[in-house]
Amino acid sequence: MEKVRTAFPFELVIMLGDNVYGGQEAADLVKKFQQPYSPLLAAGVTFHASLGNHDQPNNVSYKPFNMNGARYYSFARKNVRFFALDTTQMDAKQVAWIDAALQDAKEDWKVCYFHHPLYSNARRHGSSVDLRVILEPIFVKHAVNVVFSGHDHVYERLKPQKGISYFVSGAAGQLRRGNMRPTEQTAAAFDQDQSFMVVEILRDEMHFRAISRAGKTVDAGVIHRQARIGSAGQAAENLPALARR
Amino acid sequence: MTHKSSGPTTRGKGMERSPARRRGLRHHARTTAPRLGRFAVEHLLLLPLGALIALTWVNIAPESYFTFTFAISFAVNDVAMTIFFALMTKEIVEATVPGGVLHTWRRVMLPVIASVAMSVVTAVIYVRVVAALDEPVLSLGWPVTLATDLTFTYFIGRIIFRSHPMIPFLLLVGIAADACGFLMLGLFSPAGDVHLWGGAIILAGAIGIAAALRWRRVRSFWPYLLGAGSASWLGFFWSGLHPALALVPIIPFLPHARRDPGFFIDARPEARDALSQFEIWWKYPAQVTLLFFGLVNAGVPIGALEPGTWGLPIAVILGKPLGLLLGVGLAVLAGFHLPHRVGWKDLIVAGLIAAIGFSIGLFFSTALLAPGQLHSETSMGAVLSLVGAPLAVVAAMILRVGRFSEGADVSR
């Protein structure tokens, strides 16, 4: 990531859960997070975490994760609003919150991220259908543009589902080699090495790249923002187009 | 723990292959087995059947499963389950009258102390185990480890101990553990909007209605159910407590029999008291409710499971026998006495039986945890706690406890 940043100076990182494995005491967090990411932290890159099933619940208060003690929260950068959710427990309060927060969002782009993927074609876990039944109608109603998830230790880009682009990027910390079983939903996948994504949003375009640990680009493309809907419940005027470079 | 572990000892080793022994076996097969078989059909099987359907359905067509069960979960978990808990409360209310296992507080104290120790030890082990399995977030579900499925406990307990004094002791331990669990649920349940004072006022009104009905000697259970019960449900719901427990404070006001017919002994059809009539009317609808309860709450996609799922069965299998022994030891040191013929080997087997959380575990999991992986893994852990049943039988065989003890009378 540090190497990539020399060519592409990204300013924030979103974390898709299972951010730290094993011990998560203060010393562990220094060793497993602050030290390896120290060049990025020193350069002023901010991290915004969501939590997964392997994270300590009290990591919401770990300063470098910028969660401010909240399991779910929202923040904006220029014309993009991000929504971090806690999918380990999707309680009614959180569902009501995301519905209201998406409704109130004034930015051009709405990007949701959380640990458990609503769509995944990896063998180990696959789609979290219970969460999909709860969240997808809300995402569609409020014309969410892009959703990022982890949990399955592979990279997968899905064809837009009901107008929303989904990515599974769960191979940054651990790899489950050969775990993909692509279906007709799969637009691109990579399960041979660990990987992470870099994303740039310029006006109505989101440029993305999935990069392996060896620095090889394994997937890339552009997502065109769907036109903003006038009121909740209307269908998006244009579905996001996805193009591979 | 001064008594040696043994079952009834009316026959010696020499009688094992005698004609009397064979007659005893035949008599046993004719009487006890059909009775327990009928009990299984009437009280046990529909919930596991619902769970089995759920596990199959969710792993074949998850979208239709979740769409259907999310739509009916409130009706099942928050409304219909009030009847199940009312019937469980009925058993407990009847157990407090003369002849019942809860009659006199002295009899209750030792199992209560043992149960508290059992609950603490199990919860501590659970938190440590899920951390060791690298899913520390599962520790939020620790109250689920307190659950004891009383119906399964009774059934497996009867199979192993028959009419041994361990049965009422075991039920008392289970009731006390579940009471601890409900208490924790009240304290830690992430209910929506909490209006404790408003709910308490409505609940007080409901109890007032029930007391007035009792004072006027109303013999039909319907006014208690529809008047006091409905108000109580509103009170629970408004306060943020789980409304499935709404009939728990109302049931004690229903006129009941003077003597306890025994735990899980069906009311006689000619019984005229309101509590017996309530059971006769609602016994089968409650079983249908349990079928749907299993269907709605046990549907766990296999892909959602991680090693942490084993945390709950491991904790209850280790923690309950260990905690029970510890708790009984402390209680005996404090001057309380174990029931006659209950020894440490019996307590180990009893702990394994009490490890079965199943129905109550599923309820705690659903009441405490929102949809998501935490709920899925914890609910599956509650289902897997059923492993306590075969382990208890194996332990009883190895330790020669109950029907497996030397010289046990098989005809009892």
XYZ file of C-alpha atoms in Angstrom:
657
model
C 0.000 0.000 0.000
C 2.894 2.274 0.851
C 4.453 1.621 -2.557
C 1.183 2.258 -4.374
C 0.773 5.521 -2.492
C 3.956 6.935 -4.015
C 2.239 6.813 -7.416
C -1.314 7.358 -6.196
C -1.449 9.506 -3.057
C -4.689 8.279 -1.499
C -5.820 10.126 1.629
C -8.138 7.715 3.386
C -8.498 3.988 3.919
C -11.729 2.148 4.623
C -11.384 -1.125 6.533
C -13.848 -3.945 5.914
C -13.647 -5.770 9.240
C -11.511 -8.543 10.773
C -8.949 -5.793 10.990
C -6.840 -7.602 13.567
C -6.639 -11.337 14.255
C -5.707 -12.978 17.538
C -4.846 -10.893 20.595
C -6.233 -7.354 20.546
C -4.847 -5.776 23.675
C -3.255 -2.315 23.368
C 0.204 -3.793 22.729
C -1.219 -6.135 20.077
C -2.841 -3.225 18.246
C 0.452 -1.354 18.211
C 2.253 -4.415 16.845
C -0.418 -5.484 14.374
C -1.730 -2.120 13.190
C 0.228 0.960 14.188
C 3.679 -0.409 13.324
C 2.937 -1.923 9.892
C 0.858 1.103 8.835
C 3.141 3.696 10.435
C 4.334 5.186 7.072
C 0.713 5.791 6.040
C -0.308 7.084 9.472
C 2.698 9.396 9.507
C 1.738 10.698 6.078
C -1.663 11.726 7.433
C -3.736 8.957 5.859
C -6.886 8.413 7.936
C -8.335 4.958 8.489
C -12.085 4.429 8.940
C -12.883 0.933 10.168
C -15.904 -1.281 10.234
C -15.757 -4.310 12.522
C -15.968 -8.006 11.655
C -16.591 -11.151 13.630
C -12.915 -11.498 14.628
C -12.657 -7.960 16.006
C -12.981 -7.020 19.672
C -16.220 -5.028 20.089
C -14.344 -2.390 22.113
C -12.111 -1.613 19.122
C -14.779 0.963 18.224
C -12.911 3.174 20.679
C -9.445 2.532 19.194
C -8.439 6.005 18.043
C -6.659 5.147 14.763
C -9.844 3.375 13.551
C -11.729 6.715 13.728
C -15.001 5.085 14.766
C -15.499 7.446 17.723
C -17.017 4.693 19.826
C -19.786 3.891 17.323
C -20.483 0.496 15.751
C -21.959 2.249 12.698
C -21.367 5.759 11.457
C -21.146 7.985 8.428
C -18.673 10.551 7.125
C -18.238 12.577 3.963
C -15.302 13.488 1.717
C -16.118 16.080 -0.950
C -18.993 14.658 -3.028
C -18.927 11.191 -1.432
C -20.680 10.006 1.710
C -19.480 6.799 3.317
C -21.602 4.616 5.575
C -19.842 2.062 7.805
C -22.115 -0.644 9.211
C -21.762 -3.400 11.811
C -23.138 -6.490 10.086
C -22.194 -8.858 12.890
C -25.378 -7.623 14.585
C -27.930 -5.904 12.364
C -30.326 -4.636 15.023
C -33.473 -2.622 14.368
C -31.872 0.624 15.566
C -29.052 0.285 13.057
C -31.491 -0.518 10.247
C -33.536 2.576 11.112
C -30.326 4.627 11.275
C -29.020 3.604 7.848
C -32.456 4.196 6.308
C -32.579 7.724 7.748
C -28.895 8.483 7.086
C -29.153 7.474 3.430
C -32.344 9.507 3.112
C -30.584 12.584 4.502
C -27.390 12.225 2.465
C -26.874 15.170 0.124
C -23.640 14.030 -1.524
C -23.492 12.698 -5.093
C -22.052 9.319 -4.143
C -23.326 6.931 -1.481
C -20.807 4.246 -0.582
C -21.630 1.611 2.053
C -19.047 -0.700 3.551
C -19.176 -3.476 6.114
C -17.801 -6.927 6.821
C -20.317 -9.515 5.610
C -20.996 -9.496 1.856
C -24.583 -9.360 0.626
C -23.354 -11.073 -2.522
C -20.356 -13.399 -2.658
C -19.517 -16.457 -4.669
C -16.686 -17.714 -2.503
C -17.122 -21.269 -1.277
C -16.304 -20.753 2.409
C -19.011 -18.265 3.386
C -20.849 -16.955 0.341
C -23.636 -14.380 0.445
C -25.081 -13.267 3.787
C -28.642 -13.645 2.612
C -30.216 -12.736 5.954
C -28.523 -9.341 5.766
C -29.376 -8.998 2.095
C -33.095 -9.432 2.830
C -32.835 -6.613 5.388
C -30.433 -4.167 3.717
C -30.874 -4.503 -0.025
C -34.355 -2.909 -0.200
C -32.968 0.096 1.730
C -29.920 0.387 -0.520
C -32.092 0.180 -3.628
C -34.624 2.667 -2.232
C -31.916 5.249 -1.593
C -29.873 4.502 -4.721
C -26.647 3.438 -3.029
C -23.910 3.419 -5.655
C -21.287 1.015 -4.379
C -20.961 -1.524 -1.563
C -17.627 -2.919 -0.284
C -17.420 -5.999 1.960
C -14.848 -8.487 3.245
C -15.291 -11.754 5.205
C -14.536 -14.107 2.290
C -10.756 -14.108 1.817
C -10.832 -13.499 -1.933
C -11.386 -10.613 -4.315
C -14.638 -10.555 -6.288
C -16.371 -7.886 -8.320
C -20.009 -8.634 -8.961
C -22.156 -7.543 -11.847
C -24.487 -4.770 -10.608
C -27.317 -6.210 -8.566
C -30.525 -4.157 -8.679
C -28.437 -1.195 -9.812
C -25.762 -1.432 -7.098
C -22.110 -2.378 -7.610
C -20.762 -4.873 -5.058
C -17.138 -5.718 -4.274
C -15.780 -8.405 -1.967
C -12.271 -7.434 -0.907
C -11.451 -9.806 1.925
C -7.999 -10.986 0.949
C -5.891 -8.171 2.361
C -5.196 -9.847 5.711
C -5.658 -13.499 4.823
C -6.033 -15.494 1.603
C -8.225 -18.505 0.978
C -6.536 -19.661 -2.194
C -8.757 -21.274 -4.827
C -11.916 -20.527 -2.869
C -13.810 -18.746 -5.653
C -16.554 -20.505 -7.579
C -17.554 -17.815 -10.081
C -21.203 -17.739 -11.166
C -23.109 -15.628 -13.669
C -23.139 -12.894 -10.980
C -19.335 -12.670 -11.020
C -17.772 -9.930 -13.143
C -14.188 -10.570 -12.042
C -12.458 -12.569 -9.335
C -9.003 -13.292 -7.967
C -8.112 -15.876 -5.341
C -4.448 -16.682 -6.003
C -2.776 -14.064 -3.806
C -3.620 -11.498 -1.165
C -5.006 -8.266 -2.588
C -6.347 -4.814 -1.770
C -8.167 -2.129 -3.721
C -7.446 1.483 -4.596
C -10.323 3.703 -5.603
C -10.558 7.225 -6.946
C -13.812 9.114 -7.391
C -13.801 11.949 -9.889
C -17.151 13.676 -10.332
C -19.434 10.957 -11.794
C -16.821 8.246 -12.196
C -15.318 5.845 -9.755
C -12.048 4.343 -10.929
C -11.018 1.187 -9.128
C -8.071 -1.196 -9.150
C -7.517 -4.466 -7.327
C -3.822 -5.051 -6.684
C -2.137 -8.256 -5.583
C 0.532 -8.458 -2.898
C 3.101 -8.707 -5.681
C 1.873 -5.379 -7.040
C 0.091 -6.812 -10.068
C -3.235 -5.238 -11.088
C -5.715 -8.123 -11.110
C -8.851 -6.122 -11.936
C -9.621 -2.517 -12.857
C -12.439 -0.473 -14.270
C -14.740 2.536 -13.994
C -18.177 2.784 -12.436
C -20.364 5.604 -13.710
C -22.578 7.107 -11.060
C -26.257 6.498 -11.475
C -28.281 9.728 -11.784
C -29.576 10.979 -8.452
C -33.147 9.968 -7.788
C -35.691 12.593 -6.865
C -37.342 10.833 -3.973
C -37.035 7.617 -2.053
C -38.584 4.631 -3.687
C -38.101 5.686 -7.306
C -36.002 3.523 -9.531
C -32.605 4.814 -10.532
C -32.640 6.543 -13.888
C -29.401 5.036 -15.034
C -27.886 1.872 -13.730
C -24.173 2.017 -13.056
C -22.125 0.911 -16.008
C -19.025 -1.082 -15.321
C -16.180 -1.245 -17.748
C -12.937 -3.136 -17.578
C -9.871 -1.397 -18.773
C -21.631 -34.909 48.901
C -21.551 -37.737 51.323
C -23.848 -40.162 49.582
C -22.543 -42.792 47.257
C -23.738 -42.608 43.695
C -26.191 -45.342 43.095
C -29.647 -45.950 41.833
C -32.309 -47.845 43.732
C -30.665 -50.937 45.200
C -33.451 -53.415 45.790
C -31.841 -56.163 43.738
C -28.356 -57.614 43.743
C -26.011 -58.740 40.993
C -27.169 -62.299 41.306
C -30.627 -61.350 40.125
C -29.458 -59.872 36.826
C -30.402 -62.805 34.642
C -33.184 -64.131 36.833
C -36.816 -64.572 35.707
C -37.709 -61.700 37.997
C -35.274 -59.494 36.117
C -36.797 -60.504 32.797
C -40.286 -59.876 34.139
C -39.068 -56.493 35.333
C -37.741 -55.640 31.883
C -40.997 -56.651 30.231
C -43.003 -54.625 32.741
C -40.672 -51.667 32.226
C -41.097 -51.874 28.456
C -44.884 -51.976 28.820
C -45.173 -49.031 31.197
C -42.281 -46.539 31.273
C -41.302 -46.667 27.607
C -44.784 -45.860 26.228
C -45.183 -43.116 28.838
C -41.912 -41.463 27.840
C -42.693 -42.131 24.186
C -45.989 -40.289 24.498
C -44.228 -37.511 26.371
C -41.714 -37.223 23.517
C -44.476 -37.021 20.921
C -46.509 -34.491 22.906
C -43.725 -32.296 24.281
C -40.431 -32.823 22.485
C -40.522 -33.563 18.810
C -42.157 -30.592 17.101
C -39.452 -28.085 18.036
C -36.592 -30.252 16.701
C -38.739 -30.914 13.623
C -39.132 -27.164 13.077
C -35.375 -26.714 13.564
C -34.645 -29.475 11.064
C -36.959 -27.922 8.475
C -35.316 -24.542 9.064
C -31.771 -25.878 8.678
C -32.712 -27.667 5.461
C -34.683 -24.770 3.983
C -32.131 -22.064 4.767
C -29.322 -24.038 3.174
C -31.311 -24.763 0.007
C -33.270 -21.540 -0.591
C -32.023 -18.909 1.893
C -33.761 -15.908 0.318
C -37.251 -17.411 0.578
C -36.468 -18.722 4.076
C -35.392 -15.351 5.448
C -38.164 -13.449 3.658
C -40.750 -15.798 5.183
C -39.302 -16.046 8.678
C -38.542 -12.332 9.082
C -42.194 -11.681 8.161
C -43.564 -13.992 10.867
C -40.854 -13.717 13.532
C -42.675 -11.075 15.581
C -45.916 -13.073 15.588
C -44.057 -16.226 16.638
C -41.340 -14.940 18.994
C -43.136 -12.025 20.641
C -46.780 -13.105 20.586
C -47.303 -16.869 20.233
C -44.399 -17.810 22.512
C -46.268 -16.189 25.424
C -48.314 -19.401 25.562
C -45.211 -21.612 25.770
C -43.791 -19.588 28.638
C -47.206 -19.512 30.307
C -47.265 -23.314 30.284
C -43.716 -23.449 31.672
C -44.800 -21.008 34.391
C -47.771 -23.243 35.141
C -45.411 -26.144 35.873
C -43.434 -23.917 38.218
C -46.513 -22.478 39.965
C -47.841 -25.991 40.571
C -44.429 -27.046 41.857
C -44.725 -24.501 44.683
C -47.809 -26.136 46.224
C -47.574 -29.089 48.624
C -46.046 -32.106 46.894
C -44.191 -29.933 44.402
C -40.442 -29.766 43.942
C -40.394 -26.059 44.821
C -42.423 -26.459 48.014
C -40.549 -24.979 50.975
C -37.632 -22.629 50.421
C -35.141 -24.841 52.239
C -35.536 -27.460 49.533
C -34.899 -24.854 46.878
C -31.824 -23.148 48.310
C -29.188 -25.775 47.524
C -30.117 -26.131 43.830
C -30.300 -22.343 43.539
C -26.785 -21.909 44.952
C -25.542 -24.761 42.749
C -27.232 -23.247 39.731
C -25.728 -19.803 40.243
C -22.237 -21.335 40.507
C -22.956 -23.470 37.429
C -24.040 -20.380 35.474
C -21.011 -18.309 36.486
C -18.486 -21.063 35.700
C -20.110 -21.782 32.325
C -20.250 -18.115 31.308
C -16.595 -17.564 32.277
C -15.490 -20.630 30.307
C -17.547 -19.448 27.320
C -15.921 -16.016 27.245
C -12.464 -17.612 27.431
C -13.229 -20.238 24.791
C -14.626 -17.829 22.164
C -11.607 -15.560 22.712
C -9.323 -18.571 22.204
C -11.272 -19.413 19.037
C -10.571 -15.844 17.819
C -14.188 -14.673 17.818
C -14.282 -12.444 20.901
C -17.446 -10.715 19.692
C -19.359 -13.922 20.487
C -18.823 -13.210 24.181
C -21.760 -10.766 23.897
C -23.994 -13.844 23.780
C -22.842 -15.238 27.140
C -26.349 -15.222 28.729
C -27.292 -17.931 26.210
C -24.971 -20.338 28.053
C -27.284 -20.115 31.069
C -30.188 -21.728 29.236
C -31.460 -25.154 30.249
C -34.180 -26.821 28.203
C -36.488 -28.098 30.960
C -38.438 -30.441 28.703
C -35.313 -32.176 27.407
C -33.830 -32.141 30.898
C -36.873 -33.914 32.241
C -36.948 -36.416 29.366
C -33.251 -37.353 29.446
C -33.240 -37.203 33.241
C -36.100 -39.694 33.397
C -34.374 -41.992 30.925
C -31.193 -42.065 33.025
C -32.424 -41.564 36.585
C -36.036 -42.782 36.295
C -37.716 -41.776 39.573
C -34.441 -41.063 41.428
C -34.461 -37.952 43.706
C -32.068 -36.448 41.182
C -35.033 -35.591 38.900
C -36.577 -32.834 41.073
C -33.076 -31.609 41.947
C -32.179 -31.416 38.270
C -35.378 -29.551 37.427
C -34.746 -27.071 40.223
C -31.234 -26.447 38.933
C -32.644 -25.916 35.433
C -35.384 -23.558 36.612
C -32.889 -21.494 38.632
C -30.445 -21.325 35.692
C -33.208 -20.202 33.320
C -34.340 -17.626 35.875
C -30.742 -16.281 35.941
C -30.822 -16.213 32.144
C -34.082 -14.258 32.014
C -32.703 -11.839 34.570
C -29.610 -11.273 32.434
C -31.853 -10.911 29.385
C -33.739 -8.143 31.169
C -30.478 -6.416 32.067
C -28.573 -6.843 28.813
C -31.250 -7.246 26.144
C -30.802 -4.517 23.541
C -34.495 -3.656 23.470
C -35.591 -0.810 21.245
C -37.050 2.177 23.014
C -37.167 1.564 26.735
C -40.020 3.139 28.708
C -39.552 1.374 32.020
C -41.907 3.554 34.066
C -44.699 3.553 31.496
C -44.350 -0.207 31.075
C -44.270 -0.758 34.836
C -47.518 1.196 35.274
C -49.284 -0.840 32.576
C -47.892 -4.055 34.061
C -49.099 -3.054 37.524
C -52.548 -2.501 35.998
C -52.418 -5.972 34.409
C -51.496 -7.595 37.702
C -54.301 -5.600 39.355
C -56.783 -7.021 36.834
C -55.505 -10.560 37.490
C -55.723 -10.055 41.275
C -59.285 -8.707 40.953
C -60.316 -11.687 38.850
C -58.862 -14.039 41.430
C -60.549 -12.121 44.266
C -63.887 -12.453 42.452
C -63.131 -16.185 42.092
C -63.376 -16.145 38.301
C -62.876 -19.765 37.277
C -62.436 -19.392 33.529
C -58.891 -18.711 32.313
C -60.086 -16.519 29.427
C -60.547 -13.237 31.369
C -57.076 -13.713 32.863
C -55.618 -14.345 29.419
C -57.456 -11.716 27.378
C -57.767 -8.985 30.014
C -54.771 -9.212 32.324
C -52.606 -11.050 29.772
C -53.123 -8.518 26.983
C -52.411 -5.604 29.319
C -49.312 -7.372 30.606
C -48.107 -7.952 27.041
C -48.454 -4.227 26.354
C -46.595 -3.439 29.569
C -43.700 -5.733 28.682
C -43.563 -4.439 25.115
C -43.697 -0.798 26.187
C -41.047 -1.270 28.865
C -38.618 -2.834 26.403
C -38.688 -6.245 28.109
C -39.374 -9.315 26.000
C -43.170 -9.583 25.634
C -43.038 -13.389 25.290
C -42.806 -13.398 29.083
C -46.009 -11.381 29.469
C -48.057 -14.202 31.000
C -45.383 -15.143 33.555
C -46.665 -12.655 36.208
C -50.324 -13.460 35.379
C -50.294 -17.273 35.568
C -49.775 -17.413 39.382
C -53.183 -15.699 39.810
C -55.090 -18.453 38.018
C -56.880 -20.774 40.473
C -54.972 -24.050 40.560
C -55.017 -27.528 42.116
C -54.280 -27.883 45.817
C -51.556 -30.457 45.250
C -48.923 -30.670 42.524
C -49.699 -33.482 40.098
C -45.962 -33.605 39.250
C -43.683 -31.970 36.718
C -44.900 -32.374 33.143
C -47.830 -34.533 34.254
C -50.712 -33.597 31.971
C -53.809 -32.121 33.601
C -56.673 -34.593 33.915
C -59.437 -33.860 31.372
C -62.005 -33.607 34.175
C -59.906 -31.041 36.125
C -61.982 -27.873 36.626
C -59.423 -25.415 37.948
C -58.464 -22.550 35.634
C -54.789 -23.498 35.384
C -55.527 -27.076 34.361
C -58.148 -25.867 31.875
C -55.591 -23.451 30.471
C -53.152 -26.292 29.923
C -55.774 -28.551 28.348
C -56.832 -25.786 25.928
C -53.335 -24.589 24.973
C -51.180 -27.713 25.156
C -51.323 -28.525 21.446
C -51.334 -24.926 20.124
C -48.167 -24.430 22.205
C -46.547 -27.368 20.441
C -47.476 -25.894 17.053
C -45.941 -22.627 18.275
C -42.750 -24.503 19.116
C -42.683 -25.961 15.607
C -42.774 -22.426 14.195
C -40.332 -21.224 16.839
C -37.820 -23.815 15.651
C -38.576 -22.914 12.041
C -38.087 -19.180 12.594
C -35.026 -19.270 14.852
C -32.935 -22.314 14.006
C -32.317 -21.501 10.348
C -28.560 -21.038 10.262
C -26.700 -21.134 6.942
C -23.779 -23.524 7.246
C -21.576 -20.936 5.506
C -22.135 -18.521 8.401
C -20.458 -20.816 10.893
C -16.891 -20.387 12.137
C -14.928 -22.203 14.848
C -16.456 -19.885 17.457
C -19.746 -21.758 17.007
C -18.223 -24.563 19.093
C -17.644 -22.138 21.960
C -21.131 -22.584 23.368
C -21.327 -26.400 23.312
C -17.769 -26.638 24.675
C -18.554 -24.164 27.476
C -21.778 -25.854 28.583
C -20.370 -29.383 28.381
C -17.345 -28.430 30.482
C -18.831 -25.656 32.586
C -22.140 -27.083 33.742
C -20.868 -30.306 35.372
C -17.866 -28.451 36.792
C -19.945 -25.521 38.041
C -22.595 -27.819 39.478
C -19.999 -29.770 41.458
C -18.435 -26.538 42.673
C -21.789 -24.997 43.601
C -22.978 -28.096 45.443
C -19.641 -28.287 47.240
C -20.011 -24.678 48.407
C -23.638 -25.218 49.445
C -22.753 -28.362 51.424
C -19.934 -26.442 53.122
C -22.514 -23.768 53.997
C -24.623 -26.390 55.758
C -27.185 -27.392 53.153
C -27.886 -31.052 52.458
C -28.047 -32.909 49.200
C -31.134 -35.019 48.553
C -30.803 -38.632 49.656
C -28.975 -40.893 47.177
C -27.490 -38.013 45.160
C -23.698 -38.230 44.829
C -20.940 -36.562 42.822
C -21.240 -38.996 39.917
C -24.945 -38.172 39.646
C -24.051 -34.481 39.652
C -21.653 -34.873 36.711
C -24.369 -36.588 34.692
C -26.905 -33.967 35.832
C -24.554 -31.205 34.691
C -24.317 -32.760 31.251
C -28.108 -32.976 31.048
C -28.430 -29.347 32.166
C -26.041 -28.438 29.338
C -28.922 -28.914 26.881
C -30.058 -25.358 26.222
C -31.881 -25.938 22.938
C -35.317 -24.246 23.078
C -34.464 -21.764 25.842
C -31.033 -21.190 24.307
C -32.618 -20.398 20.947
C -35.012 -18.034 22.700
C -32.220 -16.256 24.587
C -30.162 -15.997 21.405
C -33.055 -14.515 19.446
C -34.086 -12.161 22.236
C -30.540 -10.958 22.881
C -28.915 -10.832 19.458
C -29.957 -9.180 16.218
C -29.745 -10.945 12.838
C -26.193 -11.442 11.657
C -23.304 -13.798 12.221
C -23.318 -13.398 15.991
C -26.915 -14.608 16.159
C -26.308 -17.391 13.631
C -23.334 -18.852 15.459
C -24.920 -18.526 18.902
C -28.188 -20.111 17.763
C -26.306 -22.989 16.172
C -24.399 -23.355 19.438
C -27.748 -23.682 21.247
C -28.796 -26.403 18.793
C -25.441 -28.168 19.213
C -25.912 -28.169 22.992
C -28.205 -31.136 22.345
C -24.975 -33.142 22.357
C -25.360 -33.010 26.142
C -28.019 -35.733 25.866
C -25.872 -38.529 24.390
C -22.896 -37.414 26.475
C -25.009 -37.671 29.633
C -26.067 -41.207 28.693
C -22.453 -42.213 27.965
C -21.270 -40.606 31.217
C -24.017 -42.414 33.140
C -22.882 -45.714 31.602
C -19.218 -45.082 32.412
C -19.889 -43.794 35.927
C -22.604 -46.417 36.520
C -25.220 -43.893 37.458
C -29.012 -44.216 37.544
C -30.305 -47.105 35.472
C -26.701 -48.122 34.750
C -25.743 -48.426 38.400
C -24.941 -51.831 39.795
C -28.080 -53.428 41.107
C -30.406 -50.857 39.562
C -34.015 -51.976 39.511
C -35.033 -51.900 35.855
C -38.698 -52.274 36.621
C -38.877 -48.800 38.155
